[in-house]
Amino acid sequence: MSAEARAPHFVKSFERGLAVIRSFDAEHPARTLSEVAHTCDLTRAAARRLLLTLADLGYVHQDGRLFRLTPRVLELGYSYLSSYTLPEIAEPHLEQLVDRVRESSSLCVLDGEDIVYVARVPTRRIMTASITVGTRFPAYVTSVGRVILAHLPDEEIEARLARADLRPLTARTILSPDALRAELRRVRRQGYAVVDQELEEGLRSVAAPVREPHGEVVAGVNIAVHAGRTSVDSIRAELLPHLLAAVARIEADLRITGPARAAAHGTGTHRSSSSRRSPAPRQ
C-alpha cells in the first residue's frame, strides 16, 4: 500500500512486523539481522526490535546470528482456515477425484496477484514443485489462477494486466499482455484452463472454476500432472471430465451447506479484490 493511500488508522510498525515474518520463505528459512533489515528496507535497529519482539511472542527463534520462524506462525493462518468452510466442503471431493485419476488435486483462491492453496490432496508421485496448503504462486501463470482471473469483470482484468509483473518462469511462460488477455478470453469461453509447463518445466495442469450459489467464481480446482506421463490431449480427454464432475459436486454441496455455514462464519468463501459478481462464461 502506498503512503498516499494509507488511512489515518494505519499502524506502520504492524506492517513492518508482518513484513519481517514474510521475509522468511522456502529459499530463506533462516536469516541474519542484516538480511532481514535489507529485505524489509529497515534499519538494523528497527529490524532487531521487531525480531526480538517476535521472539518474545514465540513466533521467531534465535540461534546465534540466525533467526528462524517457529511453528507458532501457523496459528496466524489457522484462524482463517478454521473459519473457512469451502476447503472443508471441497476436500472429500478432492480425495475422490485423486482416487479416480491418480494425480494430485488442489483447491485455490485468489489473494491479490497470487493464488493460494487452501486444500490439497497429493499423490505418492514426486513432483519438483513442493506444494502445501498456504503455497502461493503468481495467478497469471497457473491454470487455477487463470480460471479465476478469466471470470473477473473485464475492467478488473485490464487493471490487473496493467500492473502485472510478467516474468519468464520457464521458456513457455506467456509474457505478452495481449497473449494473456486472449488466453483469459479462451478460458472464460471454454470453462477451464490448461497450462503447459509455464510455471515449471515438466509440469502440466488443468483447472476449472468453482462458483458459489449466486454464480460468482470464488475458487478453482486443479489437477497437476507430469508432462512426461500425460499429454495435453490426454488431459482434456481423460482428466477434464473427472475434474468438471468433481467441481459440480462441490458446487452442489455449496448450494446446500454454503449459505447456512456462511451465515455462521460471516462468509463461506474467499473473494477476489472485486466485490462484484463475475460474468458467466461467454459461449
PDB file of C-alpha atoms in Angstrom:
ATOM      1  CA  MET A   1       0.000   0.000   0.000  1.00  0.00           C
ATOM      2  CA  SER A   2       1.420   3.396  -0.981  1.00  0.00           C
ATOM      3  CA  ALA A   3       1.964   6.052   1.660  1.00  0.00           C
ATOM      4  CA  GLU A   4      -0.614   8.268  -0.068  1.00  0.00           C
ATOM      5  CA  ALA A   5      -3.293   5.566   0.176  1.00  0.00           C
ATOM      6  CA  ARG A   6      -2.848   4.835   3.885  1.00  0.00           C
ATOM      7  CA  ALA A   7      -5.720   5.742   6.155  1.00  0.00           C
ATOM      8  CA  PRO A   8      -5.194   7.645   9.430  1.00  0.00           C
ATOM      9  CA  HIS A   9      -5.605   4.415  11.400  1.00  0.00           C
ATOM     10  CA  PHE A  10      -2.687   2.718   9.567  1.00  0.00           C
ATOM     11  CA  VAL A  11      -0.109   1.268  12.007  1.00  0.00           C
ATOM     12  CA  LYS A  12       3.302   1.334  10.347  1.00  0.00           C
ATOM     13  CA  SER A  13       5.012  -0.828  12.973  1.00  0.00           C
ATOM     14  CA  PHE A  14       2.435  -3.591  12.459  1.00  0.00           C
ATOM     15  CA  GLU A  15       3.092  -3.508   8.714  1.00  0.00           C
ATOM     16  CA  ARG A  16       6.817  -3.826   9.387  1.00  0.00           C
ATOM     17  CA  GLY A  17       6.304  -6.761  11.734  1.00  0.00           C
ATOM     18  CA  LEU A  18       4.314  -8.630   9.109  1.00  0.00           C
ATOM     19  CA  ALA A  19       6.995  -7.817   6.524  1.00  0.00           C
ATOM     20  CA  VAL A  20       9.610  -9.405   8.793  1.00  0.00           C
ATOM     21  CA  ILE A  21       7.545 -12.599   9.043  1.00  0.00           C
ATOM     22  CA  ARG A  22       7.040 -12.694   5.261  1.00  0.00           C
ATOM     23  CA  SER A  23      10.781 -12.252   4.648  1.00  0.00           C
ATOM     24  CA  PHE A  24      11.279 -15.897   5.629  1.00  0.00           C
ATOM     25  CA  ASP A  25      10.409 -18.416   2.922  1.00  0.00           C
ATOM     26  CA  ALA A  26      11.415 -21.782   1.487  1.00  0.00           C
ATOM     27  CA  GLU A  27      14.585 -20.321  -0.026  1.00  0.00           C
ATOM     28  CA  HIS A  28      15.449 -18.354   3.118  1.00  0.00           C
ATOM     29  CA  PRO A  29      14.285 -20.352   6.162  1.00  0.00           C
ATOM     30  CA  ALA A  30      16.968 -18.664   8.286  1.00  0.00           C
ATOM     31  CA  ARG A  31      18.169 -15.065   8.068  1.00  0.00           C
ATOM     32  CA  THR A  32      20.620 -12.841   9.854  1.00  0.00           C
ATOM     33  CA  LEU A  33      19.625  -9.491  11.312  1.00  0.00           C
ATOM     34  CA  SER A  34      21.318  -7.709   8.405  1.00  0.00           C
ATOM     35  CA  GLU A  35      19.474  -9.830   5.843  1.00  0.00           C
ATOM     36  CA  VAL A  36      16.097  -9.102   7.434  1.00  0.00           C
ATOM     37  CA  ALA A  37      16.879  -5.394   7.582  1.00  0.00           C
ATOM     38  CA  HIS A  38      17.913  -5.339   3.915  1.00  0.00           C
ATOM     39  CA  THR A  39      14.977  -7.432   2.686  1.00  0.00           C
ATOM     40  CA  CYS A  40      12.400  -5.368   4.598  1.00  0.00           C
ATOM     41  CA  ASP A  41      14.100  -1.999   3.965  1.00  0.00           C
ATOM     42  CA  LEU A  42      14.566  -1.395   7.691  1.00  0.00           C
ATOM     43  CA  THR A  43      17.376  -0.057   9.801  1.00  0.00           C
ATOM     44  CA  ARG A  44      19.284  -2.684  11.763  1.00  0.00           C
ATOM     45  CA  ALA A  45      17.913  -1.219  14.996  1.00  0.00           C
ATOM     46  CA  ALA A  46      14.302  -1.465  13.793  1.00  0.00           C
ATOM     47  CA  ALA A  47      14.812  -4.984  12.467  1.00  0.00           C
ATOM     48  CA  ARG A  48      16.378  -6.043  15.762  1.00  0.00           C
ATOM     49  CA  ARG A  49      13.461  -4.688  17.812  1.00  0.00           C
ATOM     50  CA  LEU A  50      10.921  -6.431  15.604  1.00  0.00           C
ATOM     51  CA  LEU A  51      12.777  -9.755  15.589  1.00  0.00           C
ATOM     52  CA  LEU A  52      13.229  -9.727  19.358  1.00  0.00           C
ATOM     53  CA  THR A  53       9.557  -8.835  19.861  1.00  0.00           C
ATOM     54  CA  LEU A  54       8.537 -11.737  17.611  1.00  0.00           C
ATOM     55  CA  ALA A  55      10.909 -13.966  19.579  1.00  0.00           C
ATOM     56  CA  ASP A  56       9.317 -12.853  22.861  1.00  0.00           C
ATOM     57  CA  LEU A  57       5.914 -13.743  21.401  1.00  0.00           C
ATOM     58  CA  GLY A  58       7.139 -17.157  20.287  1.00  0.00           C
ATOM     59  CA  TYR A  59       6.984 -16.600  16.525  1.00  0.00           C
ATOM     60  CA  VAL A  60      10.752 -16.424  15.959  1.00  0.00           C
ATOM     61  CA  HIS A  61      13.666 -18.461  17.317  1.00  0.00           C
ATOM     62  CA  GLN A  62      17.187 -17.067  17.517  1.00  0.00           C
ATOM     63  CA  ASP A  63      20.153 -19.393  17.061  1.00  0.00           C
ATOM     64  CA  GLY A  64      23.325 -17.370  17.269  1.00  0.00           C
ATOM     65  CA  ARG A  65      23.311 -14.893  14.387  1.00  0.00           C
ATOM     66  CA  LEU A  66      20.429 -16.637  12.649  1.00  0.00           C
ATOM     67  CA  PHE A  67      16.698 -16.152  13.131  1.00  0.00           C
ATOM     68  CA  ARG A  68      14.040 -18.690  12.113  1.00  0.00           C
ATOM     69  CA  LEU A  69      10.266 -18.797  12.262  1.00  0.00           C
ATOM     70  CA  THR A  70       8.714 -21.202  14.741  1.00  0.00           C
ATOM     71  CA  PRO A  71       5.684 -23.432  14.145  1.00  0.00           C
ATOM     72  CA  ARG A  72       3.626 -20.922  16.109  1.00  0.00           C
ATOM     73  CA  VAL A  73       3.283 -18.755  12.989  1.00  0.00           C
ATOM     74  CA  LEU A  74       0.909 -21.426  11.692  1.00  0.00           C
ATOM     75  CA  GLU A  75      -1.629 -20.092  14.193  1.00  0.00           C
ATOM     76  CA  LEU A  76      -1.903 -16.943  12.079  1.00  0.00           C
ATOM     77  CA  GLY A  77      -3.196 -18.929   9.121  1.00  0.00           C
ATOM     78  CA  TYR A  78      -5.163 -21.464  11.130  1.00  0.00           C
ATOM     79  CA  SER A  79      -7.579 -18.812  12.340  1.00  0.00           C
ATOM     80  CA  TYR A  80      -8.505 -18.175   8.714  1.00  0.00           C
ATOM     81  CA  LEU A  81      -8.646 -21.804   7.654  1.00  0.00           C
ATOM     82  CA  SER A  82     -10.652 -22.927  10.686  1.00  0.00           C
ATOM     83  CA  SER A  83     -13.436 -20.478   9.833  1.00  0.00           C
ATOM     84  CA  TYR A  84     -13.250 -21.018   6.102  1.00  0.00           C
ATOM     85  CA  THR A  85     -15.833 -23.556   5.031  1.00  0.00           C
ATOM     86  CA  LEU A  86     -15.028 -24.033   1.353  1.00  0.00           C
ATOM     87  CA  PRO A  87     -11.950 -26.255   1.921  1.00  0.00           C
ATOM     88  CA  GLU A  88     -13.969 -28.422   4.298  1.00  0.00           C
ATOM     89  CA  ILE A  89     -16.672 -28.837   1.691  1.00  0.00           C
ATOM     90  CA  ALA A  90     -14.231 -29.473  -1.153  1.00  0.00           C
ATOM     91  CA  GLU A  91     -11.760 -31.844   0.460  1.00  0.00           C
ATOM     92  CA  PRO A  92     -13.839 -35.060   0.284  1.00  0.00           C
ATOM     93  CA  HIS A  93     -14.442 -34.385  -3.397  1.00  0.00           C
ATOM     94  CA  LEU A  94     -10.735 -33.744  -3.988  1.00  0.00           C
ATOM     95  CA  GLU A  95      -9.960 -37.071  -2.325  1.00  0.00           C
ATOM     96  CA  GLN A  96     -12.484 -38.843  -4.545  1.00  0.00           C
ATOM     97  CA  LEU A  97     -11.056 -37.130  -7.620  1.00  0.00           C
ATOM     98  CA  VAL A  98      -7.492 -38.136  -6.747  1.00  0.00           C
ATOM     99  CA  ASP A  99      -8.599 -41.733  -6.182  1.00  0.00           C
ATOM    100  CA  ARG A 100     -10.055 -41.770  -9.680  1.00  0.00           C
ATOM    101  CA  VAL A 101      -7.320 -40.042 -11.677  1.00  0.00           C
ATOM    102  CA  ARG A 102      -4.269 -40.944  -9.553  1.00  0.00           C
ATOM    103  CA  GLU A 103      -2.930 -37.399  -9.796  1.00  0.00           C
ATOM    104  CA  SER A 104      -2.711 -34.578  -7.262  1.00  0.00           C
ATOM    105  CA  SER A 105      -5.551 -32.084  -6.931  1.00  0.00           C
ATOM    106  CA  SER A 106      -5.881 -28.775  -5.101  1.00  0.00           C
ATOM    107  CA  LEU A 107      -8.358 -26.033  -4.280  1.00  0.00           C
ATOM    108  CA  CYS A 108      -7.048 -22.474  -4.600  1.00  0.00           C
ATOM    109  CA  VAL A 109      -8.345 -18.947  -4.080  1.00  0.00           C
ATOM    110  CA  LEU A 110      -7.169 -15.594  -5.376  1.00  0.00           C
ATOM    111  CA  ASP A 111      -5.307 -13.331  -2.952  1.00  0.00           C
ATOM    112  CA  GLY A 112      -4.008 -10.141  -4.514  1.00  0.00           C
ATOM    113  CA  GLU A 113      -1.878 -11.096  -7.507  1.00  0.00           C
ATOM    114  CA  ASP A 114      -1.355 -14.676  -6.299  1.00  0.00           C
ATOM    115  CA  ILE A 115      -3.310 -17.855  -5.931  1.00  0.00           C
ATOM    116  CA  VAL A 116      -3.136 -19.547  -2.533  1.00  0.00           C
ATOM    117  CA  TYR A 117      -3.600 -23.269  -1.942  1.00  0.00           C
ATOM    118  CA  VAL A 118      -6.296 -23.775   0.720  1.00  0.00           C
ATOM    119  CA  ALA A 119      -6.847 -27.525   0.295  1.00  0.00           C
ATOM    120  CA  ARG A 120      -4.693 -30.172  -1.337  1.00  0.00           C
ATOM    121  CA  VAL A 121      -4.741 -33.930  -1.834  1.00  0.00           C
ATOM    122  CA  PRO A 122      -1.400 -35.165  -3.206  1.00  0.00           C
ATOM    123  CA  THR A 123      -0.472 -38.498  -4.710  1.00  0.00           C
ATOM    124  CA  ARG A 124       2.631 -40.503  -3.934  1.00  0.00           C
ATOM    125  CA  ARG A 125       4.202 -39.347  -7.180  1.00  0.00           C
ATOM    126  CA  ILE A 126       7.115 -36.981  -6.639  1.00  0.00           C
ATOM    127  CA  MET A 127       6.903 -33.585  -8.332  1.00  0.00           C
ATOM    128  CA  THR A 128       9.652 -30.985  -8.294  1.00  0.00           C
ATOM    129  CA  ALA A 129       7.269 -28.287  -7.082  1.00  0.00           C
ATOM    130  CA  SER A 130       6.827 -28.513  -3.315  1.00  0.00           C
ATOM    131  CA  ILE A 131       3.204 -27.527  -2.754  1.00  0.00           C
ATOM    132  CA  THR A 132       1.304 -27.485   0.533  1.00  0.00           C
ATOM    133  CA  VAL A 133      -1.670 -25.602   1.957  1.00  0.00           C
ATOM    134  CA  GLY A 134      -0.571 -21.956   2.065  1.00  0.00           C
ATOM    135  CA  THR A 135       1.692 -22.171  -1.007  1.00  0.00           C
ATOM    136  CA  ARG A 136       1.410 -19.148  -3.293  1.00  0.00           C
ATOM    137  CA  PHE A 137       2.119 -18.750  -6.996  1.00  0.00           C
ATOM    138  CA  PRO A 138       1.544 -15.852  -9.404  1.00  0.00           C
ATOM    139  CA  ALA A 139      -2.011 -16.212 -10.664  1.00  0.00           C
ATOM    140  CA  TYR A 140      -1.228 -15.387 -14.285  1.00  0.00           C
ATOM    141  CA  VAL A 141       0.997 -18.428 -14.778  1.00  0.00           C
ATOM    142  CA  THR A 142      -1.181 -21.144 -13.213  1.00  0.00           C
ATOM    143  CA  SER A 143      -4.253 -22.908 -14.586  1.00  0.00           C
ATOM    144  CA  VAL A 144      -6.223 -22.336 -11.389  1.00  0.00           C
ATOM    145  CA  GLY A 145      -5.239 -18.668 -11.361  1.00  0.00           C
ATOM    146  CA  ARG A 146      -6.385 -18.226 -14.924  1.00  0.00           C
ATOM    147  CA  VAL A 147      -9.825 -19.732 -14.374  1.00  0.00           C
ATOM    148  CA  ILE A 148     -10.383 -17.275 -11.521  1.00  0.00           C
ATOM    149  CA  LEU A 149      -8.912 -14.266 -13.349  1.00  0.00           C
ATOM    150  CA  ALA A 150     -10.878 -15.072 -16.504  1.00  0.00           C
ATOM    151  CA  HIS A 151     -14.169 -14.654 -14.659  1.00  0.00           C
ATOM    152  CA  LEU A 152     -13.406 -11.280 -13.127  1.00  0.00           C
ATOM    153  CA  PRO A 153     -15.127  -8.232 -14.637  1.00  0.00           C
ATOM    154  CA  ASP A 154     -13.371  -7.051 -17.793  1.00  0.00           C
ATOM    155  CA  GLU A 155     -12.279  -3.766 -16.223  1.00  0.00           C
ATOM    156  CA  GLU A 156     -10.618  -5.588 -13.345  1.00  0.00           C
ATOM    157  CA  ILE A 157      -8.814  -7.919 -15.735  1.00  0.00           C
ATOM    158  CA  GLU A 158      -7.481  -4.870 -17.583  1.00  0.00           C
ATOM    159  CA  ALA A 159      -6.359  -3.251 -14.328  1.00  0.00           C
ATOM    160  CA  ARG A 160      -4.548  -6.422 -13.295  1.00  0.00           C
ATOM    161  CA  LEU A 161      -2.845  -6.785 -16.675  1.00  0.00           C
ATOM    162  CA  ALA A 162      -1.720  -3.166 -16.491  1.00  0.00           C
ATOM    163  CA  ARG A 163       0.113  -3.731 -13.209  1.00  0.00           C
ATOM    164  CA  ALA A 164       1.168  -7.347 -13.785  1.00  0.00           C
ATOM    165  CA  ASP A 165       4.831  -8.248 -13.423  1.00  0.00           C
ATOM    166  CA  LEU A 166       5.019 -10.869 -16.173  1.00  0.00           C
ATOM    167  CA  ARG A 167       8.265 -12.775 -15.670  1.00  0.00           C
ATOM    168  CA  PRO A 168       9.562 -15.804 -17.590  1.00  0.00           C
ATOM    169  CA  LEU A 169       9.399 -18.670 -15.098  1.00  0.00           C
ATOM    170  CA  THR A 170      10.098 -21.061 -17.987  1.00  0.00           C
ATOM    171  CA  ALA A 171      10.687 -20.654 -21.717  1.00  0.00           C
ATOM    172  CA  ARG A 172       6.965 -21.330 -22.231  1.00  0.00           C
ATOM    173  CA  THR A 173       5.577 -18.638 -19.890  1.00  0.00           C
ATOM    174  CA  ILE A 174       3.190 -16.225 -21.580  1.00  0.00           C
ATOM    175  CA  LEU A 175       4.734 -12.769 -21.223  1.00  0.00           C
ATOM    176  CA  SER A 176       2.665 -10.636 -23.585  1.00  0.00           C
ATOM    177  CA  PRO A 177      -0.351  -8.884 -22.016  1.00  0.00           C
ATOM    178  CA  ASP A 178      -2.178  -9.279 -25.349  1.00  0.00           C
ATOM    179  CA  ALA A 179      -1.481 -13.025 -25.441  1.00  0.00           C
ATOM    180  CA  LEU A 180      -2.538 -13.413 -21.814  1.00  0.00           C
ATOM    181  CA  ARG A 181      -5.701 -11.382 -22.454  1.00  0.00           C
ATOM    182  CA  ALA A 182      -6.556 -13.685 -25.363  1.00  0.00           C
ATOM    183  CA  GLU A 183      -5.880 -16.755 -23.218  1.00  0.00           C
ATOM    184  CA  LEU A 184      -8.178 -15.487 -20.464  1.00  0.00           C
ATOM    185  CA  ARG A 185     -10.927 -14.918 -23.049  1.00  0.00           C
ATOM    186  CA  ARG A 186     -10.489 -18.504 -24.232  1.00  0.00           C
ATOM    187  CA  VAL A 187     -10.590 -19.813 -20.671  1.00  0.00           C
ATOM    188  CA  ARG A 188     -13.787 -17.882 -19.927  1.00  0.00           C
ATOM    189  CA  ARG A 189     -15.375 -19.196 -23.110  1.00  0.00           C
ATOM    190  CA  GLN A 190     -14.461 -22.868 -22.665  1.00  0.00           C
ATOM    191  CA  GLY A 191     -14.861 -23.003 -18.878  1.00  0.00           C
ATOM    192  CA  TYR A 192     -11.461 -24.471 -17.988  1.00  0.00           C
ATOM    193  CA  ALA A 193      -7.737 -23.719 -18.331  1.00  0.00           C
ATOM    194  CA  VAL A 194      -4.769 -25.852 -19.294  1.00  0.00           C
ATOM    195  CA  VAL A 195      -1.244 -24.628 -18.553  1.00  0.00           C
ATOM    196  CA  ASP A 196       1.599 -26.468 -20.237  1.00  0.00           C
ATOM    197  CA  GLN A 197       4.927 -26.079 -18.407  1.00  0.00           C
ATOM    198  CA  GLU A 198       4.648 -22.311 -17.877  1.00  0.00           C
ATOM    199  CA  LEU A 199       5.127 -22.441 -14.111  1.00  0.00           C
ATOM    200  CA  GLU A 200       7.710 -25.216 -14.106  1.00  0.00           C
ATOM    201  CA  GLU A 201       9.298 -27.357 -16.798  1.00  0.00           C
ATOM    202  CA  GLY A 202       7.728 -30.797 -16.804  1.00  0.00           C
ATOM    203  CA  LEU A 203       4.543 -29.683 -15.007  1.00  0.00           C
ATOM    204  CA  ARG A 204       1.157 -29.503 -16.694  1.00  0.00           C
ATOM    205  CA  SER A 205      -2.143 -28.683 -15.053  1.00  0.00           C
ATOM    206  CA  VAL A 206      -5.821 -28.261 -15.785  1.00  0.00           C
ATOM    207  CA  ALA A 207      -8.253 -26.263 -13.668  1.00  0.00           C
ATOM    208  CA  ALA A 208     -11.946 -25.418 -13.525  1.00  0.00           C
ATOM    209  CA  PRO A 209     -13.725 -22.617 -11.630  1.00  0.00           C
ATOM    210  CA  VAL A 210     -15.835 -23.142  -8.516  1.00  0.00           C
ATOM    211  CA  ARG A 211     -18.948 -20.964  -8.306  1.00  0.00           C
ATOM    212  CA  GLU A 212     -20.946 -20.033  -5.252  1.00  0.00           C
ATOM    213  CA  PRO A 213     -24.745 -20.436  -5.421  1.00  0.00           C
ATOM    214  CA  HIS A 214     -25.234 -16.961  -6.931  1.00  0.00           C
ATOM    215  CA  GLY A 215     -22.801 -17.704  -9.757  1.00  0.00           C
ATOM    216  CA  GLU A 216     -19.675 -15.844  -8.643  1.00  0.00           C
ATOM    217  CA  VAL A 217     -16.385 -17.664  -9.197  1.00  0.00           C
ATOM    218  CA  VAL A 218     -14.748 -17.867  -5.782  1.00  0.00           C
ATOM    219  CA  ALA A 219     -12.070 -20.543  -6.239  1.00  0.00           C
ATOM    220  CA  GLY A 220     -10.624 -23.068  -8.634  1.00  0.00           C
ATOM    221  CA  VAL A 221      -9.767 -26.767  -8.549  1.00  0.00           C
ATOM    222  CA  ASN A 222      -6.824 -28.168 -10.471  1.00  0.00           C
ATOM    223  CA  ILE A 223      -5.195 -31.452 -11.385  1.00  0.00           C
ATOM    224  CA  ALA A 224      -1.412 -31.378 -11.774  1.00  0.00           C
ATOM    225  CA  VAL A 225       0.487 -33.954 -13.850  1.00  0.00           C
ATOM    226  CA  HIS A 226       3.999 -34.658 -15.067  1.00  0.00           C
ATOM    227  CA  ALA A 227       4.437 -33.716 -18.712  1.00  0.00           C
ATOM    228  CA  GLY A 228       6.369 -36.902 -19.383  1.00  0.00           C
ATOM    229  CA  ARG A 229       3.375 -39.037 -18.394  1.00  0.00           C
ATOM    230  CA  THR A 230       0.390 -37.086 -19.681  1.00  0.00           C
ATOM    231  CA  SER A 231      -0.051 -35.107 -22.894  1.00  0.00           C
ATOM    232  CA  VAL A 232      -2.256 -32.046 -23.226  1.00  0.00           C
ATOM    233  CA  ASP A 233      -4.663 -34.080 -25.353  1.00  0.00           C
ATOM    234  CA  SER A 234      -4.868 -36.735 -22.629  1.00  0.00           C
ATOM    235  CA  ILE A 235      -5.528 -34.067 -20.025  1.00  0.00           C
ATOM    236  CA  ARG A 236      -8.541 -32.841 -21.979  1.00  0.00           C
ATOM    237  CA  ALA A 237      -9.841 -36.287 -22.900  1.00  0.00           C
ATOM    238  CA  GLU A 238      -9.163 -38.243 -19.705  1.00  0.00           C
ATOM    239  CA  LEU A 239      -8.775 -35.854 -16.759  1.00  0.00           C
ATOM    240  CA  LEU A 240     -11.006 -32.898 -17.588  1.00  0.00           C
ATOM    241  CA  PRO A 241     -14.323 -34.830 -17.396  1.00  0.00           C
ATOM    242  CA  HIS A 242     -13.446 -36.089 -13.902  1.00  0.00           C
ATOM    243  CA  LEU A 243     -12.379 -32.578 -12.852  1.00  0.00           C
ATOM    244  CA  LEU A 244     -15.614 -30.989 -14.064  1.00  0.00           C
ATOM    245  CA  ALA A 245     -17.648 -33.676 -12.309  1.00  0.00           C
ATOM    246  CA  ALA A 246     -15.800 -33.061  -9.030  1.00  0.00           C
ATOM    247  CA  VAL A 247     -16.355 -29.303  -9.299  1.00  0.00           C
ATOM    248  CA  ALA A 248     -20.048 -29.896  -9.961  1.00  0.00           C
ATOM    249  CA  ARG A 249     -20.276 -31.961  -6.769  1.00  0.00           C
ATOM    250  CA  ILE A 250     -18.503 -29.232  -4.772  1.00  0.00           C
ATOM    251  CA  GLU A 251     -20.913 -26.620  -6.135  1.00  0.00           C
ATOM    252  CA  ALA A 252     -23.877 -28.854  -5.319  1.00  0.00           C
ATOM    253  CA  ASP A 253     -22.692 -29.088  -1.708  1.00  0.00           C
ATOM    254  CA  LEU A 254     -22.171 -25.318  -1.609  1.00  0.00           C
ATOM    255  CA  ARG A 255     -25.783 -24.816  -2.658  1.00  0.00           C
ATOM    256  CA  ILE A 256     -26.908 -26.979   0.272  1.00  0.00           C
ATOM    257  CA  THR A 257     -24.450 -26.065   3.028  1.00  0.00           C
ATOM    258  CA  GLY A 258     -22.789 -22.852   1.879  1.00  0.00           C
ATOM    259  CA  PRO A 259     -25.408 -20.248   2.820  1.00  0.00           C
ATOM    260  CA  ALA A 260     -26.022 -21.632   6.309  1.00  0.00           C
ATOM    261  CA  ARG A 261     -22.359 -22.035   7.129  1.00  0.00           C
ATOM    262  CA  ALA A 262     -21.511 -18.671   5.603  1.00  0.00           C
ATOM    263  CA  ALA A 263     -24.048 -17.046   7.906  1.00  0.00           C
ATOM    264  CA  ALA A 264     -22.441 -18.747  10.881  1.00  0.00           C
ATOM    265  CA  HIS A 265     -18.923 -17.624   9.975  1.00  0.00           C
ATOM    266  CA  GLY A 266     -19.522 -14.287   8.293  1.00  0.00           C
ATOM    267  CA  THR A 267     -18.564 -15.630   4.861  1.00  0.00           C
ATOM    268  CA  GLY A 268     -18.029 -19.064   3.448  1.00  0.00           C
ATOM    269  CA  THR A 269     -15.783 -18.078   0.585  1.00  0.00           C
ATOM    270  CA  HIS A 270     -12.696 -16.000  -0.062  1.00  0.00           C
ATOM    271  CA  ARG A 271     -13.446 -13.370  -2.661  1.00  0.00           C
ATOM    272  CA  SER A 272     -11.117 -11.630  -5.025  1.00  0.00           C
ATOM    273  CA  SER A 273     -10.343  -7.956  -4.630  1.00  0.00           C
ATOM    274  CA  SER A 274     -13.535  -7.196  -6.559  1.00  0.00           C
ATOM    275  CA  SER A 275     -16.810  -7.487  -4.697  1.00  0.00           C
ATOM    276  CA  ARG A 276     -18.806  -7.505  -7.901  1.00  0.00           C
ATOM    277  CA  ARG A 277     -20.176 -10.686  -9.340  1.00  0.00           C
ATOM    278  CA  SER A 278     -18.121 -12.046 -12.225  1.00  0.00           C
ATOM    279  CA  PRO A 279     -19.911 -12.578 -15.517  1.00  0.00           C
ATOM    280  CA  ALA A 280     -20.885 -16.020 -16.730  1.00  0.00           C
ATOM    281  CA  PRO A 281     -18.611 -17.510 -19.399  1.00  0.00           C
ATOM    282  CA  ARG A 282     -19.470 -16.379 -22.880  1.00  0.00           C
ATOM    283  CA  GLN A 283     -20.427 -19.276 -25.103  1.00  0.00           C
TER     284      GLN A 283
END
